[in-house]
PDB file of C-alpha atoms in Angstrom:
ATOM      1  CA  MET A   1       0.000   0.000   0.000  1.00 61.00           C
ATOM      2  CA  LEU A   2       2.815   2.391   0.913  1.00 59.00           C
ATOM      3  CA  LEU A   3       4.600   1.573  -2.342  1.00 58.00           C
ATOM      4  CA  VAL A   4       1.485   2.437  -4.364  1.00 63.00           C
ATOM      5  CA  GLN A   5       1.106   5.773  -2.570  1.00 63.00           C
ATOM      6  CA  LEU A   6       4.794   6.578  -3.089  1.00 54.00           C
ATOM      7  CA  ASN A   7       4.519   5.699  -6.782  1.00 57.00           C
ATOM      8  CA  SER A   8       1.427   7.897  -7.075  1.00 64.00           C
ATOM      9  CA  LEU A   9       3.203  10.798  -5.371  1.00 56.00           C
ATOM     10  CA  CYS A  10       6.254  10.476  -7.653  1.00 50.00           C
ATOM     11  CA  LEU A  11       3.980  10.410 -10.709  1.00 56.00           C
ATOM     12  CA  LYS A  12       2.203  13.588  -9.538  1.00 63.00           C
ATOM     13  CA  ILE A  13       5.527  15.369  -8.944  1.00 61.00           C
ATOM     14  CA  TYR A  14       6.755  14.302 -12.382  1.00 53.00           C
ATOM     15  CA  GLN A  15       3.546  15.592 -14.007  1.00 61.00           C
ATOM     16  CA  ASP A  16       3.823  18.921 -12.149  1.00 61.00           C
ATOM     17  CA  ILE A  17       7.411  19.375 -13.312  1.00 59.00           C
ATOM     18  CA  ALA A  18       6.437  18.473 -16.879  1.00 54.00           C
ATOM     19  CA  ASN A  19       3.588  21.004 -16.787  1.00 60.00           C
ATOM     20  CA  CYS A  20       5.917  23.734 -15.487  1.00 50.00           C
ATOM     21  CA  LEU A  21       8.422  22.998 -18.247  1.00 50.00           C
ATOM     22  CA  ARG A  22       5.666  23.113 -20.882  1.00 60.00           C
ATOM     23  CA  ARG A  23       4.483  26.493 -19.562  1.00 62.00           C
ATOM     24  CA  LEU A  24       8.030  27.795 -19.521  1.00 55.00           C
ATOM     25  CA  SER A  25       8.648  26.686 -23.105  1.00 56.00           C
ATOM     26  CA  ARG A  26       5.400  28.349 -24.224  1.00 60.00           C
ATOM     27  CA  LEU A  27       6.449  31.527 -22.430  1.00 56.00           C
ATOM     28  CA  VAL A  28       9.815  31.541 -24.190  1.00 52.00           C
ATOM     29  CA  GLU A  29       8.193  30.813 -27.570  1.00 54.00           C
ATOM     30  CA  ASP A  30       5.785  33.716 -27.119  1.00 54.00           C
ATOM     31  CA  PHE A  31       8.472  36.130 -26.007  1.00 52.00           C
ATOM     32  CA  PRO A  32       9.319  38.388 -29.011  1.00 53.00           C
ATOM     33  CA  ILE A  33      12.991  38.965 -28.188  1.00 51.00           C
ATOM     34  CA  ILE A  34      13.729  35.232 -28.044  1.00 47.00           C
ATOM     35  CA  LYS A  35      12.390  34.806 -31.584  1.00 44.00           C
ATOM     36  CA  GLU A  36      14.964  37.300 -32.842  1.00 48.00           C
ATOM     37  CA  VAL A  37      17.748  34.993 -31.674  1.00 48.00           C
ATOM     38  CA  ASP A  38      16.796  32.703 -34.572  1.00 42.00           C
ATOM     39  CA  ILE A  39      18.230  35.339 -36.910  1.00 45.00           C
ATOM     40  CA  ASN A  40      21.965  34.898 -36.747  1.00 56.00           C
ATOM     41  CA  PRO A  41      23.260  38.245 -35.449  1.00 56.00           C
ATOM     42  CA  TYR A  42      26.717  37.407 -36.760  1.00 57.00           C
ATOM     43  CA  LEU A  43      25.517  37.367 -40.359  1.00 61.00           C
ATOM     44  CA  VAL A  44      23.293  40.407 -40.016  1.00 61.00           C
ATOM     45  CA  MET A  45      25.859  42.591 -38.302  1.00 60.00           C
ATOM     46  CA  ASN A  46      28.850  41.400 -40.308  1.00 61.00           C
ATOM     47  CA  ASN A  47      27.193  41.643 -43.723  1.00 67.00           C
ATOM     48  CA  GLY A  48      25.622  44.964 -42.784  1.00 67.00           C
ATOM     49  CA  GLY A  49      29.014  46.367 -41.811  1.00 72.00           C
ATOM     50  CA  ILE A  50      27.994  47.120 -38.230  1.00 70.00           C
ATOM     51  CA  ALA A  51      30.813  45.012 -36.769  1.00 67.00           C
ATOM     52  CA  LYS A  52      33.482  46.906 -38.767  1.00 72.00           C
ATOM     53  CA  ARG A  53      31.974  50.233 -37.756  1.00 75.00           C
ATOM     54  CA  LEU A  54      31.993  49.172 -34.099  1.00 72.00           C
ATOM     55  CA  ILE A  55      35.672  48.201 -34.431  1.00 76.00           C
ATOM     56  CA  SER A  56      36.531  51.606 -35.948  1.00 78.00           C
ATOM     57  CA  PHE A  57      34.556  53.313 -33.186  1.00 80.00           C
ATOM     58  CA  ALA A  58      36.387  51.309 -30.504  1.00 78.00           C
ATOM     59  CA  GLN A  59      39.801  52.083 -32.025  1.00 78.00           C
ATOM     60  CA  ILE A  60      39.108  55.787 -31.514  1.00 82.00           C
ATOM     61  CA  PHE A  61      38.872  55.215 -27.765  1.00 82.00           C
ATOM     62  CA  VAL A  62      41.850  52.911 -27.264  1.00 83.00           C
ATOM     63  CA  GLY A  63      44.308  55.169 -29.062  1.00 79.00           C
ATOM     64  CA  GLN A  64      47.980  54.313 -29.440  1.00 82.00           C
ATOM     65  CA  ILE A  65      48.627  51.936 -26.545  1.00 85.00           C
ATOM     66  CA  PRO A  66      50.415  48.584 -26.829  1.00 87.00           C
ATOM     67  CA  GLY A  67      48.006  45.911 -28.012  1.00 86.00           C
ATOM     68  CA  ASN A  68      45.454  48.445 -29.189  1.00 86.00           C
ATOM     69  CA  LEU A  69      43.846  45.939 -31.574  1.00 87.00           C
ATOM     70  CA  ALA A  70      43.160  43.609 -28.649  1.00 90.00           C
ATOM     71  CA  GLN A  71      41.858  46.581 -26.667  1.00 90.00           C
ATOM     72  CA  ALA A  72      39.572  47.489 -29.555  1.00 88.00           C
ATOM     73  CA  ASN A  73      38.479  43.847 -29.742  1.00 89.00           C
ATOM     74  CA  ILE A  74      37.505  43.898 -26.060  1.00 91.00           C
ATOM     75  CA  LEU A  75      35.654  47.199 -26.286  1.00 88.00           C
ATOM     76  CA  THR A  76      33.863  46.088 -29.439  1.00 86.00           C
ATOM     77  CA  ASN A  77      32.838  42.814 -27.791  1.00 87.00           C
ATOM     78  CA  MET A  78      31.360  44.829 -24.934  1.00 86.00           C
ATOM     79  CA  LEU A  79      29.310  46.938 -27.347  1.00 81.00           C
ATOM     80  CA  PHE A  80      28.372  44.107 -29.704  1.00 80.00           C
ATOM     81  CA  GLY A  81      27.374  41.733 -26.917  1.00 77.00           C
ATOM     82  CA  ALA A  82      25.128  44.382 -25.392  1.00 76.00           C
ATOM     83  CA  LEU A  83      23.462  44.943 -28.763  1.00 74.00           C
ATOM     84  CA  SER A  84      23.053  41.309 -29.768  1.00 72.00           C
ATOM     85  CA  GLY A  85      22.539  39.800 -26.306  1.00 74.00           C
ATOM     86  CA  SER A  86      24.715  36.843 -27.238  1.00 75.00           C
ATOM     87  CA  SER A  87      28.313  36.276 -26.215  1.00 80.00           C
ATOM     88  CA  VAL A  88      28.710  33.584 -28.884  1.00 81.00           C
ATOM     89  CA  ALA A  89      27.542  35.983 -31.592  1.00 78.00           C
ATOM     90  CA  ALA A  90      29.883  38.668 -30.265  1.00 81.00           C
ATOM     91  CA  ALA A  91      32.883  36.323 -30.206  1.00 84.00           C
ATOM     92  CA  SER A  92      32.224  35.016 -33.712  1.00 81.00           C
ATOM     93  CA  ALA A  93      31.376  38.362 -35.326  1.00 80.00           C
ATOM     94  CA  ILE A  94      34.147  40.415 -33.784  1.00 82.00           C
ATOM     95  CA  GLY A  95      36.663  37.578 -33.923  1.00 85.00           C
ATOM     96  CA  GLY A  96      35.816  37.074 -37.592  1.00 83.00           C
ATOM     97  CA  CYS A  97      36.466  40.749 -38.350  1.00 81.00           C
ATOM     98  CA  MET A  98      39.481  41.233 -36.088  1.00 83.00           C
ATOM     99  CA  SER A  99      41.314  37.999 -36.843  1.00 85.00           C
ATOM    100  CA  PRO A 100      42.555  38.974 -40.333  1.00 84.00           C
ATOM    101  CA  ILE A 101      43.617  42.410 -39.072  1.00 83.00           C
ATOM    102  CA  GLU A 102      45.480  40.895 -36.129  1.00 84.00           C
ATOM    103  CA  LYS A 103      47.181  38.305 -38.370  1.00 87.00           C
ATOM    104  CA  GLU A 104      48.285  41.087 -40.687  1.00 85.00           C
ATOM    105  CA  GLN A 105      49.789  42.958 -37.713  1.00 83.00           C
ATOM    106  CA  LYS A 106      51.574  39.746 -36.586  1.00 86.00           C
ATOM    107  CA  TYR A 107      49.633  39.306 -33.338  1.00 87.00           C
ATOM    108  CA  ASP A 108      50.129  36.016 -31.507  1.00 89.00           C
ATOM    109  CA  PRO A 109      47.036  33.937 -32.444  1.00 90.00           C
ATOM    110  CA  ALA A 110      46.675  32.624 -28.876  1.00 91.00           C
ATOM    111  CA  TYR A 111      46.796  36.170 -27.458  1.00 91.00           C
ATOM    112  CA  ALA A 112      44.259  37.456 -29.980  1.00 90.00           C
ATOM    113  CA  ALA A 113      41.906  34.524 -29.386  1.00 91.00           C
ATOM    114  CA  ALA A 114      42.218  34.865 -25.602  1.00 91.00           C
ATOM    115  CA  ALA A 115      41.348  38.569 -25.733  1.00 92.00           C
ATOM    116  CA  ASN A 116      38.321  37.831 -27.918  1.00 91.00           C
ATOM    117  CA  ILE A 117      37.034  34.864 -25.933  1.00 90.00           C
ATOM    118  CA  ALA A 118      37.597  36.404 -22.496  1.00 91.00           C
ATOM    119  CA  SER A 119      35.788  39.603 -23.388  1.00 91.00           C
ATOM    120  CA  ALA A 120      32.795  38.112 -25.233  1.00 88.00           C
ATOM    121  CA  PRO A 121      30.696  37.465 -22.082  1.00 88.00           C
ATOM    122  CA  THR A 122      30.930  41.115 -20.976  1.00 87.00           C
ATOM    123  CA  GLY A 123      28.068  41.975 -23.310  1.00 80.00           C
ATOM    124  CA  LEU A 124      25.738  39.677 -21.384  1.00 81.00           C
ATOM    125  CA  LEU A 125      26.084  41.935 -18.351  1.00 84.00           C
ATOM    126  CA  ILE A 126      25.821  45.297 -20.075  1.00 83.00           C
ATOM    127  CA  PRO A 127      22.203  46.363 -20.730  1.00 80.00           C
ATOM    128  CA  PRO A 128      20.143  46.133 -22.836  1.00 76.00           C
ATOM    129  CA  THR A 129      20.590  42.380 -22.771  1.00 75.00           C
ATOM    130  CA  SER A 130      17.950  39.761 -23.374  1.00 75.00           C
ATOM    131  CA  ALA A 131      19.320  37.578 -20.556  1.00 78.00           C
ATOM    132  CA  PHE A 132      18.042  40.076 -17.978  1.00 80.00           C
ATOM    133  CA  ILE A 133      14.646  40.286 -19.645  1.00 80.00           C
ATOM    134  CA  VAL A 134      14.278  36.505 -19.734  1.00 81.00           C
ATOM    135  CA  TYR A 135      15.382  36.223 -16.093  1.00 81.00           C
ATOM    136  CA  SER A 136      12.888  38.878 -15.036  1.00 83.00           C
ATOM    137  CA  THR A 137      10.081  37.104 -16.858  1.00 83.00           C
ATOM    138  CA  VAL A 138      10.900  33.644 -15.521  1.00 85.00           C
ATOM    139  CA  ALA A 139      11.665  34.741 -11.937  1.00 84.00           C
ATOM    140  CA  GLY A 140       8.636  37.009 -11.726  1.00 81.00           C
ATOM    141  CA  GLY A 141       8.596  40.079  -9.545  1.00 79.00           C
ATOM    142  CA  VAL A 142      12.120  41.148 -10.498  1.00 83.00           C
ATOM    143  CA  SER A 143      12.203  44.581 -12.060  1.00 85.00           C
ATOM    144  CA  ILE A 144      13.888  44.747 -15.462  1.00 83.00           C
ATOM    145  CA  SER A 145      15.056  48.303 -14.782  1.00 84.00           C
ATOM    146  CA  THR A 146      16.679  47.160 -11.520  1.00 85.00           C
ATOM    147  CA  LEU A 147      18.483  44.366 -13.372  1.00 83.00           C
ATOM    148  CA  PHE A 148      19.624  46.818 -16.034  1.00 83.00           C
ATOM    149  CA  MET A 149      20.970  49.249 -13.432  1.00 84.00           C
ATOM    150  CA  ALA A 150      22.708  46.387 -11.628  1.00 84.00           C
ATOM    151  CA  GLY A 151      24.358  45.166 -14.846  1.00 84.00           C
ATOM    152  CA  TYR A 152      26.286  48.261 -15.860  1.00 85.00           C
ATOM    153  CA  VAL A 153      28.966  48.299 -13.169  1.00 88.00           C
ATOM    154  CA  PRO A 154      29.923  44.574 -13.296  1.00 89.00           C
ATOM    155  CA  GLY A 155      29.857  44.549 -17.108  1.00 88.00           C
ATOM    156  CA  ILE A 156      32.040  47.595 -17.492  1.00 89.00           C
ATOM    157  CA  LEU A 157      34.318  46.424 -14.671  1.00 92.00           C
ATOM    158  CA  MET A 158      34.756  43.045 -16.369  1.00 92.00           C
ATOM    159  CA  GLY A 159      35.627  44.796 -19.629  1.00 91.00           C
ATOM    160  CA  VAL A 160      38.134  47.102 -17.926  1.00 92.00           C
ATOM    161  CA  VAL A 161      39.814  44.145 -16.207  1.00 94.00           C
ATOM    162  CA  CYS A 162      40.043  42.345 -19.576  1.00 93.00           C
ATOM    163  CA  MET A 163      41.631  45.471 -21.072  1.00 92.00           C
ATOM    164  CA  ILE A 164      44.179  45.676 -18.241  1.00 94.00           C
ATOM    165  CA  VAL A 165      45.109  42.013 -18.676  1.00 93.00           C
ATOM    166  CA  ALA A 166      45.381  42.515 -22.458  1.00 93.00           C
ATOM    167  CA  PHE A 167      47.621  45.547 -21.909  1.00 93.00           C
ATOM    168  CA  ILE A 168      49.931  43.575 -19.589  1.00 93.00           C
ATOM    169  CA  GLY A 169      49.983  40.679 -22.080  1.00 92.00           C
ATOM    170  CA  ALA A 170      50.830  43.043 -24.937  1.00 91.00           C
ATOM    171  CA  LYS A 171      53.716  44.514 -22.939  1.00 91.00           C
ATOM    172  CA  LYS A 172      55.081  41.028 -22.139  1.00 92.00           C
ATOM    173  CA  LEU A 173      54.768  39.880 -25.757  1.00 89.00           C
ATOM    174  CA  GLY A 174      56.271  43.114 -27.092  1.00 88.00           C
ATOM    175  CA  ILE A 175      53.212  44.013 -29.172  1.00 85.00           C
ATOM    176  CA  LYS A 176      53.384  47.585 -30.385  1.00 83.00           C
ATOM    177  CA  ALA A 177      50.506  49.949 -31.086  1.00 80.00           C
ATOM    178  CA  VAL A 178      49.204  49.996 -34.635  1.00 76.00           C
ATOM    179  CA  GLY A 179      47.832  53.049 -36.396  1.00 66.00           C
ATOM    180  CA  ARG A 180      44.264  53.226 -37.594  1.00 55.00           C
TER     181      ARG A 180
END
């Protein structure tokens, strides 16, 4: 008798979890921002020239410091990730644009890849990012504006730390600044 009741209880718990997962998947399917992820941001932004414009914009800010292409890569990843809401899209789009430039300037491929990969997740913290919107919707009761305000400082701090590490790495590897 106890075994039957236990089996019945486990079945009810399983059904409740399955129902919650179904509701969650319907919520995500109905959410308009999630549908935009189906469009590959890498292709849209690369073919549209947005990635190259972001790189040029970032190079204005990093100036003539050692490893300025890696610095521009990090800053561009911060901007691109915030726009696309995807660290994978940021790494592939910016890495795809920066890689030929960095090869031409004789950057160490491991250094260039490390700068790109380490800085790609910064965009997930810098608003407006879809991760915060999804979290707010799923968690319920969490203000999106509060999440956005809370994301700026850690995102920018993470980017600045990546830039400091890239600067130190450029000094150790003897990478000089390149002109625009």
